[in-house]
């Protein structure tokens, strides 16, 4: 057909790009952005009995932050998440290092596959397994009392330590994989160069391997820290409901007490605290994150 | 060309590196088959060979990155068997340069100075001097990953030389550079080596590069040193057909031995006829194959019409012409020989380049022939 050459918009690359991401985009807008906007909006509404009064107020935030219980629970959530993150990433690094540096190339994918095996069972069941392992009559206590190492079974459940162990196990693959990827990218001649320039294996690790693996470590910290602070199942099952974390408090306000505005204010507050901590962490480590254009 | 150290001066130098019956197995694979050789102090030494010949493995046994299965490597008289890489008096320029991407240029160059007792300011000065030596003055604060290939190589060089090693190891350092920069770096490396007097050991698969830069070259095939000599000896008197073939272009013509005495060997060579060669023209290594004489393209001369007859002449037809600007290569099919021989002629003003199919005469000198058998 003769006439001016005009590419139809539906044929452009941009259109195709949007087309490809549109299912995800629509999903994200409907399921993430919209609820988020709603929560933020609710947090500034007044609570009536069984209803929400659509009037602007900051009272919910005042109420939340002046409540010592909320502050204690938030602090505990942060503390548990920091602990879990430290334990998880601390244990994940040697595993990732072993897979990347020690194993021969043909065995690496098998090991990565083995690491994902815990994901074959549901999160709930994995958490419950830890309850079986750690409980008063559980696996560890049976062995310890059976061997006569302890007289009375140890009280391990309902503690921050038990919550940390359970969460660390759940998030281990999320920490191992990004660290593994960043270790894989390190040119092995860098390690030889480090030794060639007079540094021992350990100092080469400290001065070369670790700084180059930092983007992966930072990624692992983010991936573990952010979801654990909002974890709901583990404190409920392993903590026995006696050590609630911030998610349990939100659930209580939203569903049990039916104070949606206060629950929303707590949720937004927790979100901001997580964001602030995450940004601070990224700021402190920004020198490791400079891109190759520097 | 920059004149190299004279052979006589080099021969009196003390030994810097000594290989004693070095064997290396990777499982069943025999990578180094009993290497015995010495590298002299202050020498520019090259390990030359095709890929997989063991040259890089041998270099890495000097650096300490490769354990040897048996034998010994000595540096400056000391056995290196139990000395780890970080305690050896060697430094290396890696093939990939291995410039740390998370550090600046100055931090890269100063990497090995951590335990140096000098003050911070003195170290910074040393780094600046090292950068100046490799022509990168003022580049210190730049990000290392923003440097070009040639600049990275200079950073790697400065980083190694700042530690004043007894031996500098270079693992195919020029293979990633384009031709112009490579030639420039070759000259700079030679100058640097002469100024510093440090022993350089270069691994390369580029025979031209080895000939240009080295005081001595070890040609390696299949985990063994086939010949160790200075460039001129390697080029003129190759020990074996394989070495001759690997270094430069060598023409081969089948020959029949008709007589042999203390004064030389009498031959009947296809295309050239009956001739005698002196004992020093016979390759040292006997491979047991069909005897053949070899000669370099520049030892033959194409005789133009009207040119006076040479002492030794042969006739043939031009099979192929390759024009290089300053040179022209002619592939000439000599009468009675199937395979053409390559002749190189310098292009002189007023002398035409001949066409394919032209009948021509060539002049040759019996002294330039090497007998392989």
XYZ file of C-alpha atoms in Angstrom:
667
model
C 0.000 0.000 0.000
C 1.406 3.366 -1.006
C 1.427 6.252 1.403
C 3.510 7.726 4.168
C 5.478 5.140 6.131
C 4.052 5.166 9.602
C 4.807 2.526 12.162
C 1.708 1.659 14.052
C 2.169 2.099 17.776
C 1.202 -1.520 18.349
C 4.268 -2.576 16.361
C 6.834 -0.594 18.345
C 9.277 -2.151 20.703
C 7.917 -0.114 23.606
C 4.444 -1.490 23.051
C 5.764 -5.033 22.986
C 7.656 -4.369 26.175
C 4.558 -3.119 27.956
C 2.579 -6.013 26.548
C 5.033 -8.485 27.979
C 5.091 -7.029 31.480
C 1.394 -6.151 31.571
C 0.128 -9.291 33.381
C 2.693 -8.761 36.108
C 2.081 -5.034 36.110
C -1.694 -5.406 36.469
C -1.198 -7.983 39.173
C 1.263 -5.771 41.027
C -1.051 -2.776 40.815
C -4.112 -4.690 41.972
C -2.535 -6.894 44.599
C 0.311 -4.774 45.959
C -0.083 -1.096 45.209
C -3.828 -0.882 45.774
C -3.837 -2.650 49.162
C -0.836 -0.582 50.184
C -2.644 2.643 49.331
C -5.639 1.395 51.255
C -3.573 0.567 54.335
C -1.948 4.001 54.267
C -5.373 5.607 53.854
C -6.877 3.561 56.717
C -4.042 4.527 58.994
C -5.230 8.149 58.802
C -8.929 7.357 59.405
C -10.790 7.342 62.707
C -11.939 4.125 64.313
C -15.611 3.840 65.137
C -17.065 0.777 66.827
C -17.173 -1.934 64.109
C -16.858 0.755 61.434
C -14.221 3.075 60.084
C -15.013 6.801 60.166
C -13.604 8.422 57.057
C -12.105 11.478 58.739
C -8.443 12.460 58.690
C -6.538 11.995 61.905
C -2.994 11.241 63.056
C -4.268 9.870 66.321
C -3.557 6.228 65.343
C 0.172 6.930 65.031
C 0.225 8.802 68.324
C -1.581 5.922 69.972
C 0.712 3.306 68.491
C 4.011 5.031 69.240
C 2.998 6.043 72.774
C 2.133 2.403 73.538
C 5.093 0.753 75.351
C 3.890 -2.683 74.265
C 4.047 -1.690 70.582
C 7.510 -0.246 71.040
C 8.688 -3.392 72.831
C 7.228 -5.656 70.142
C 8.687 -3.597 67.329
C 12.073 -3.616 69.041
C 11.837 -7.382 69.487
C 10.907 -7.796 65.818
C 13.924 -5.773 64.752
C 16.176 -7.647 67.167
C 14.913 -11.064 66.031
C 15.309 -10.084 62.370
C 18.837 -8.802 62.923
C 19.718 -11.990 64.770
C 18.111 -14.200 62.117
C 19.819 -12.241 59.347
C 23.222 -12.463 61.026
C 22.861 -16.201 61.663
C 21.446 -16.967 58.228
C 23.953 -14.965 56.215
C 26.795 -16.041 58.498
C 25.972 -19.697 57.889
C 25.076 -19.218 54.227
C 28.429 -17.681 53.289
C 30.558 -20.767 53.999
C 28.039 -22.941 52.170
C 28.030 -20.642 49.134
C 31.832 -20.416 49.283
C 32.136 -24.197 49.426
C 29.864 -24.682 46.413
C 31.529 -21.959 44.382
C 35.209 -22.434 45.240
C 35.681 -25.981 46.474
C 33.318 -28.127 44.442
C 34.192 -29.099 40.879
C 32.059 -27.353 38.257
C 30.023 -30.418 37.351
C 28.821 -30.904 40.943
C 27.666 -27.355 41.580
C 24.175 -27.629 40.143
C 23.534 -30.836 42.095
C 24.411 -29.050 45.320
C 22.258 -26.053 44.484
C 19.439 -28.479 43.779
C 19.945 -30.181 47.155
C 19.826 -26.814 48.884
C 16.368 -26.122 47.486
C 14.981 -29.467 48.713
C 13.547 -27.990 51.953
C 11.285 -25.915 49.696
C 9.526 -29.036 48.542
C 7.487 -29.007 51.734
C 5.273 -26.122 52.743
C 6.563 -23.333 54.913
C 4.043 -24.208 57.606
C 5.189 -27.823 57.772
C 8.843 -26.796 57.942
C 8.082 -24.500 60.856
C 6.088 -27.222 62.533
C 8.982 -29.664 62.127
C 11.100 -27.372 64.228
C 8.423 -27.489 66.884
C 8.778 -31.278 66.862
C 12.543 -31.020 67.056
C 12.688 -28.398 69.793
C 9.658 -29.258 71.948
C 9.707 -30.465 75.572
C 9.296 -34.089 74.472
C 10.968 -33.467 71.127
C 13.868 -34.998 69.272
C 16.672 -33.058 70.928
C 15.341 -33.465 74.448
C 14.714 -37.197 73.973
C 18.280 -37.706 72.850
C 19.755 -35.556 75.615
C 17.753 -37.173 78.402
C 18.146 -40.636 76.878
C 21.936 -40.284 76.885
C 21.817 -38.851 80.383
C 23.427 -35.598 79.338
C 20.674 -33.575 81.033
C 18.354 -34.597 83.879
C 15.343 -32.587 82.834
C 14.239 -31.708 79.307
C 15.388 -28.260 78.239
C 12.901 -25.504 77.600
C 13.794 -24.499 74.056
C 10.506 -23.474 72.484
C 8.922 -20.111 73.182
C 12.275 -18.343 72.996
C 13.848 -15.827 70.674
C 16.578 -18.375 69.971
C 14.057 -20.949 68.769
C 12.398 -18.361 66.511
C 15.803 -17.404 65.134
C 16.816 -21.013 64.400
C 13.537 -21.727 62.621
C 13.638 -18.591 60.503
C 17.338 -19.045 59.703
C 16.600 -22.504 58.357
C 13.654 -21.249 56.303
C 15.600 -18.451 54.674
C 18.928 -20.250 54.174
C 18.513 -20.842 50.403
C 17.539 -17.197 49.883
C 20.846 -16.207 51.447
C 22.987 -18.901 49.826
C 21.926 -18.215 46.242
C 22.812 -14.491 45.916
C 26.132 -15.009 47.711
C 26.877 -17.978 45.457
C 26.160 -15.895 42.366
C 28.487 -13.095 43.427
C 31.240 -15.580 44.340
C 30.861 -17.301 40.965
C 31.469 -14.000 39.208
C 34.877 -13.522 40.849
C 37.648 -14.178 38.351
C 39.844 -16.857 39.927
C 42.958 -15.088 38.705
C 42.169 -12.335 41.251
C 42.873 -14.833 44.026
C 46.157 -15.864 42.427
C 47.043 -12.207 41.948
C 46.377 -11.577 45.649
C 48.766 -14.352 46.638
C 51.255 -13.381 43.969
C 51.385 -9.910 45.530
C 52.413 -11.418 48.869
C 49.155 -11.984 50.720
C 48.241 -15.253 52.422
C 45.093 -17.120 51.485
C 43.221 -15.567 54.389
C 44.359 -12.018 53.629
C 43.510 -12.545 49.959
C 40.042 -13.616 51.045
C 39.752 -10.546 53.268
C 41.089 -8.036 50.731
C 39.804 -9.503 47.470
C 37.144 -12.212 47.772
C 35.011 -10.671 50.498
C 34.793 -7.132 49.023
C 33.912 -8.616 45.635
C 31.270 -10.869 47.218
C 29.710 -7.973 49.147
C 26.966 -7.214 46.605
C 25.718 -10.769 47.099
C 26.041 -10.544 50.874
C 24.120 -7.249 50.899
C 21.455 -8.810 48.683
C 21.202 -11.785 51.044
C 20.883 -9.485 54.065
C 18.044 -7.599 52.371
C 16.241 -10.748 51.258
C 16.389 -12.257 54.745
C 15.907 -9.168 56.898
C 12.893 -7.618 55.211
C 10.537 -10.610 55.234
C 11.583 -11.952 58.652
C 10.649 -8.725 60.435
C 7.085 -9.247 59.234
C 6.977 -12.993 59.810
C 3.755 -14.155 61.368
C 3.737 -17.960 61.443
C 6.977 -18.660 63.269
C 6.349 -16.453 66.345
C 2.892 -17.976 66.570
C 3.986 -21.630 66.374
C 7.534 -21.611 67.756
C 7.124 -18.658 70.059
C 3.851 -20.123 71.318
C 2.190 -16.743 70.941
C 4.112 -15.585 74.011
C 6.704 -13.679 71.984
C 4.576 -11.835 69.448
C 6.313 -9.930 66.681
C 4.926 -6.942 64.891
C 2.974 -9.007 62.354
C 1.109 -10.768 65.169
C 0.188 -7.389 66.624
C -1.093 -6.170 63.278
C -3.157 -9.331 62.865
C -4.610 -8.882 66.317
C -5.676 -5.284 65.653
C -6.983 -5.952 62.187
C -8.926 -9.157 62.836
C -9.442 -9.733 66.553
C -9.868 -6.262 68.011
C -11.164 -4.980 64.699
C -9.345 -1.672 64.959
C -8.339 -1.369 61.300
C -6.965 2.189 61.503
C -4.654 1.339 64.419
C -3.611 -1.918 62.743
C -2.861 0.025 59.580
C -0.859 2.626 61.466
C 1.214 -0.135 63.070
C 1.722 -1.760 59.667
C 2.836 1.513 58.069
C 5.108 2.276 61.041
C 6.738 -1.141 60.817
C 7.171 -0.681 57.069
C 8.880 2.682 57.569
C 11.193 1.267 60.238
C 12.191 -1.594 57.929
C 12.725 0.835 55.058
C 14.817 3.133 57.270
C 17.011 0.279 58.522
C 17.404 -1.131 55.011
C 18.372 2.273 53.588
C 20.827 2.887 56.416
C 22.402 -0.511 55.748
C 22.661 0.214 52.034
C 24.167 3.629 52.743
C 26.821 2.096 54.980
C 27.722 -0.403 52.259
C 27.375 1.834 49.226
C 31.060 1.616 48.329
C 30.584 -2.092 47.564
C 27.627 -1.421 45.314
C 29.168 0.963 42.825
C 28.454 -0.313 39.386
C 31.147 -1.042 36.826
C 30.795 2.507 35.479
C 31.855 3.934 38.895
C 65.413 -3.211 16.133
C 66.816 -2.694 19.607
C 70.058 -4.622 20.022
C 69.809 -7.359 22.591
C 72.405 -8.355 25.097
C 75.282 -10.070 23.361
C 75.386 -13.826 23.749
C 78.800 -13.824 25.403
C 77.724 -11.339 28.091
C 74.602 -13.355 28.831
C 76.458 -16.650 29.147
C 78.537 -15.444 32.093
C 75.504 -14.434 34.151
C 74.590 -16.464 37.241
C 71.597 -18.802 37.219
C 68.296 -17.330 38.421
C 65.865 -20.185 37.814
C 66.696 -23.842 37.550
C 64.318 -26.613 36.528
C 65.483 -30.083 37.550
C 63.606 -32.948 35.902
C 60.262 -31.223 36.490
C 57.332 -33.584 35.963
C 53.695 -32.648 36.190
C 50.693 -34.935 35.898
C 47.047 -33.908 35.896
C 45.550 -37.290 36.635
C 46.656 -39.381 33.657
C 47.660 -36.370 31.591
C 51.422 -35.822 31.495
C 51.683 -32.033 31.247
C 55.412 -31.574 31.875
C 57.726 -34.385 30.814
C 60.960 -33.899 32.663
C 61.900 -30.271 32.098
C 65.531 -29.484 32.823
C 66.710 -25.984 32.014
C 68.228 -22.874 33.529
C 67.206 -19.244 33.178
C 69.978 -16.747 33.818
C 69.764 -13.633 35.977
C 68.773 -10.507 34.064
C 67.729 -12.481 31.022
C 64.637 -11.957 28.876
C 63.544 -15.563 28.554
C 60.572 -16.828 26.557
C 58.607 -20.034 26.721
C 57.243 -20.493 23.223
C 54.922 -23.152 21.934
C 51.454 -23.965 20.654
C 48.555 -24.059 23.108
C 48.615 -27.094 25.343
C 52.382 -27.529 25.139
C 52.848 -26.911 28.870
C 54.427 -23.452 28.667
C 51.890 -21.806 30.976
C 52.043 -24.743 33.388
C 55.824 -24.359 33.527
C 55.494 -20.616 34.208
C 52.998 -21.322 36.970
C 55.431 -23.722 38.647
C 57.793 -20.749 38.991
C 55.056 -18.568 40.491
C 53.979 -21.333 42.861
C 50.454 -21.752 41.519
C 51.159 -25.263 40.315
C 52.546 -28.100 42.421
C 54.960 -30.300 40.571
C 54.676 -34.077 40.623
C 58.411 -34.613 40.876
C 61.666 -32.775 40.304
C 62.544 -29.336 41.624
C 62.272 -25.668 40.768
C 65.009 -23.467 42.209
C 64.899 -19.693 42.272
C 68.151 -17.908 43.056
C 69.577 -21.195 44.326
C 66.730 -21.963 46.731
C 64.440 -24.957 46.329
C 60.865 -23.666 46.045
C 59.154 -26.987 46.874
C 57.644 -25.809 50.154
C 57.497 -22.092 49.416
C 53.947 -20.827 48.782
C 53.240 -18.337 46.010
C 53.011 -15.388 48.393
C 56.556 -15.967 49.678
C 58.314 -16.362 46.345
C 60.521 -13.610 44.944
C 58.438 -13.554 41.778
C 55.560 -11.452 40.526
C 53.272 -12.093 37.660
C 51.446 -10.198 34.944
C 48.380 -12.339 34.325
C 46.920 -13.008 30.906
C 43.647 -11.418 32.039
C 45.720 -8.807 33.976
C 43.649 -9.633 37.117
C 43.217 -5.957 37.974
C 41.054 -5.806 41.109
C 37.814 -4.180 39.991
C 36.866 -2.896 43.444
C 40.026 -0.832 43.826
C 41.375 2.298 42.169
C 44.445 2.226 39.953
C 46.656 3.451 42.812
C 45.159 0.906 45.238
C 45.828 -1.831 42.717
C 49.444 -0.796 42.243
C 49.962 -0.440 46.003
C 48.203 -3.731 46.826
C 51.386 -5.612 47.642
C 52.801 -2.840 49.879
C 50.569 -3.573 52.885
C 53.373 -4.974 55.025
C 55.983 -2.594 53.634
C 57.399 -0.717 56.652
C 57.520 2.614 54.805
C 55.180 5.457 55.728
C 51.925 6.075 53.920
C 53.354 9.087 52.102
C 56.414 7.135 50.964
C 54.249 4.315 49.696
C 52.042 6.767 47.804
C 55.191 8.196 46.241
C 56.380 4.722 45.274
C 52.982 4.054 43.657
C 53.194 7.299 41.709
C 56.721 6.439 40.556
C 55.633 2.983 39.466
C 52.757 4.484 37.493
C 55.129 6.985 35.902
C 57.468 4.146 34.911
C 54.703 2.471 32.920
C 53.487 5.772 31.450
C 50.376 6.187 33.594
C 51.388 9.244 35.616
C 48.361 10.825 37.275
C 46.041 7.875 36.659
C 46.153 6.775 40.320
C 42.703 7.948 41.458
C 40.883 6.439 38.482
C 38.662 3.406 38.785
C 40.583 0.361 37.576
C 37.681 -1.089 35.636
C 37.413 2.093 33.574
C 40.862 1.512 32.027
C 41.408 0.169 28.526
C 43.134 -3.146 27.811
C 46.526 -1.584 27.215
C 46.229 0.571 30.316
C 45.218 -2.409 32.428
C 48.316 -4.196 31.305
C 50.420 -1.252 32.395
C 48.675 -1.231 35.783
C 49.403 -4.956 36.127
C 53.029 -4.306 35.225
C 53.377 -1.457 37.748
C 51.677 -3.550 40.431
C 54.191 -6.355 39.919
C 57.326 -4.247 39.478
C 56.701 -2.017 42.520
C 57.564 -5.059 44.655
C 60.997 -5.310 42.983
C 60.779 -9.045 42.260
C 63.813 -11.098 41.271
C 61.763 -12.568 38.450
C 58.855 -11.049 36.544
C 56.543 -13.625 34.996
C 54.436 -12.628 32.002
C 51.645 -14.966 30.924
C 50.732 -14.118 27.313
C 50.456 -10.457 28.299
C 50.050 -9.152 24.768
C 47.505 -11.627 23.425
C 44.499 -9.409 24.184
C 45.950 -6.230 22.684
C 45.516 -5.052 19.116
C 48.518 -5.035 16.795
C 49.689 -1.414 17.144
C 49.514 -1.365 20.944
C 51.088 -4.805 21.083
C 54.114 -3.724 19.082
C 54.472 -0.604 21.220
C 54.248 -2.651 24.424
C 56.842 -5.117 23.144
C 59.378 -2.340 22.712
C 58.487 -0.771 26.070
C 58.799 -4.099 27.874
C 62.239 -4.679 26.363
C 63.405 -1.223 27.412
C 62.010 -1.692 30.903
C 63.685 -5.063 31.242
C 67.057 -3.649 30.236
C 66.734 -0.652 32.569
C 65.657 -2.693 35.592
C 67.850 -5.724 34.947
C 65.145 -7.998 36.340
C 64.807 -11.515 34.904
C 61.715 -11.620 32.683
C 60.058 -14.913 31.800
C 57.498 -14.546 29.049
C 54.985 -17.136 27.905
C 53.807 -16.681 24.343
C 52.467 -18.651 21.416
C 53.525 -15.861 19.041
C 56.888 -16.839 17.547
C 57.450 -13.366 16.157
C 56.977 -11.828 19.595
C 59.410 -14.327 21.102
C 62.029 -13.626 18.423
C 61.714 -9.858 18.849
C 61.902 -9.709 22.606
C 63.925 -12.602 23.964
C 67.562 -13.161 24.815
C 66.806 -16.871 24.771
C 63.787 -18.958 23.868
C 62.673 -22.399 24.956
C 60.464 -23.925 22.272
C 58.070 -26.411 23.849
C 56.002 -29.204 22.361
C 53.939 -31.769 24.283
C 55.363 -30.944 27.692
C 58.982 -31.017 26.604
C 61.544 -28.426 25.590
C 62.325 -29.148 21.941
C 65.085 -26.560 21.652
C 66.510 -23.861 23.903
C 68.587 -21.232 22.135
C 68.923 -17.574 21.255
C 66.555 -16.292 18.550
C 69.105 -16.332 15.740
C 70.184 -19.893 16.401
C 66.561 -20.997 16.577
C 65.829 -19.328 13.285
C 68.935 -20.385 11.424
C 69.750 -23.731 12.966
C 66.534 -25.336 14.159
C 67.156 -28.674 15.817
C 64.152 -30.388 14.351
C 61.650 -30.066 11.550
C 58.951 -29.264 14.101
C 60.855 -26.328 15.568
C 61.706 -25.128 12.081
C 58.077 -25.297 11.074
C 56.875 -23.492 14.202
C 59.301 -20.587 13.970
C 58.833 -18.513 10.849
C 58.219 -20.031 7.425
C 60.374 -22.956 6.364
C 60.262 -24.611 2.954
C 60.960 -28.298 2.773
C 62.174 -30.278 -0.246
C 62.602 -34.063 -0.158
C 66.228 -35.165 -0.353
C 68.190 -38.365 -0.795
C 71.465 -38.870 1.050
C 74.078 -40.024 -1.464
C 77.148 -39.861 0.696
C 78.356 -38.852 4.130
C 81.773 -37.961 5.466
C 83.364 -35.824 8.172
C 83.242 -32.886 5.784
C 79.471 -33.027 5.391
C 76.614 -34.811 3.728
C 76.102 -35.190 -0.013
C 72.526 -34.915 -1.120
C 70.299 -35.174 -4.150
C 67.499 -32.657 -3.562
C 64.324 -32.528 -5.632
C 64.252 -29.335 -7.659
C 67.745 -28.231 -6.613
C 69.858 -31.211 -7.755
C 73.072 -32.555 -6.228
C 74.672 -30.547 -3.410
C 76.707 -30.857 -0.215
C 75.895 -29.484 3.227
C 78.366 -28.837 6.053
C 78.040 -30.722 9.401
C 76.617 -27.613 11.164
C 73.784 -27.562 8.635
C 72.456 -30.881 9.830
C 69.627 -30.638 12.410
C 70.657 -32.144 15.743
C 67.488 -34.137 16.353
C 66.938 -37.175 14.155
C 63.278 -37.988 13.838
C 63.771 -40.882 11.485
C 61.465 -39.479 8.833
C 62.155 -39.029 5.146
C 65.219 -36.761 4.782
C 64.435 -33.219 3.655
C 66.251 -29.922 3.290
C 64.681 -26.802 4.679
C 65.290 -23.168 3.814
C 63.767 -19.820 4.722
C 61.872 -17.787 2.078
C 64.408 -14.935 2.222
C 67.356 -17.224 1.401
C 66.084 -17.638 -2.157
C 66.169 -14.926 -4.811
C 63.906 -14.559 -7.774
C 66.065 -13.829 -10.813
C 64.521 -11.375 -13.247
C 65.026 -11.592 -16.970
C 68.402 -10.255 -17.954
C 69.852 -10.694 -14.466
C 73.174 -12.500 -14.510
C 73.170 -16.162 -13.621
C 73.685 -17.085 -9.949
C 76.122 -19.747 -8.781
C 73.239 -22.058 -8.013
C 70.053 -21.832 -9.983
C 66.773 -23.656 -10.318
C 63.813 -23.078 -12.630
C 60.087 -23.082 -11.976
C 56.700 -21.470 -12.509
C 55.071 -18.876 -10.216
C 52.047 -20.528 -8.613
C 50.792 -17.767 -6.330
C 51.657 -14.118 -5.588
C 50.938 -12.551 -2.173
C 51.562 -8.812 -2.122
C 52.351 -7.300 1.290
C 53.341 -3.740 0.354
C 56.981 -3.808 1.412
C 57.322 -7.483 0.513
C 55.932 -9.899 -2.009
C 55.688 -13.612 -1.384
C 55.952 -15.852 -4.438
C 54.984 -19.482 -4.310
C 57.142 -21.103 -6.979
C 56.671 -24.634 -8.292
C 60.205 -25.857 -9.050
C 60.619 -28.194 -12.008
C 60.203 -31.766 -10.827
C 58.585 -30.834 -7.470
C 54.813 -30.891 -6.755
C 54.685 -28.691 -3.676
C 55.524 -25.002 -4.290
C 58.225 -23.281 -2.219
C 57.719 -19.814 -0.800
C 60.146 -17.052 -1.717
C 60.039 -13.598 -0.147
C 61.274 -10.615 -2.137
C 61.649 -7.075 -0.905
C 59.760 -4.744 -3.234
C 62.186 -2.289 -4.769
C 61.121 0.750 -6.765
C 61.091 0.038 -10.470
C 60.922 -3.699 -10.096
C 57.555 -5.059 -11.156
C 55.617 -7.653 -9.216
C 55.520 -10.775 -11.383
C 52.308 -12.502 -12.402
C 51.042 -15.965 -11.623
C 52.121 -18.421 -14.339
C 55.373 -16.632 -15.161
C 58.306 -18.942 -15.864
C 61.202 -17.871 -13.659
C 64.644 -18.722 -12.389
C 65.616 -18.666 -8.723
C 69.013 -18.357 -7.147
C 69.881 -20.198 -3.921
C 72.858 -20.582 -1.628
C 73.805 -24.047 -0.320
C 74.942 -22.517 2.994
C 71.383 -21.497 3.870
C 70.025 -25.041 3.739
C 69.334 -27.193 6.789
C 69.128 -30.972 6.523
C 66.471 -32.740 8.575
C 66.411 -36.502 8.765
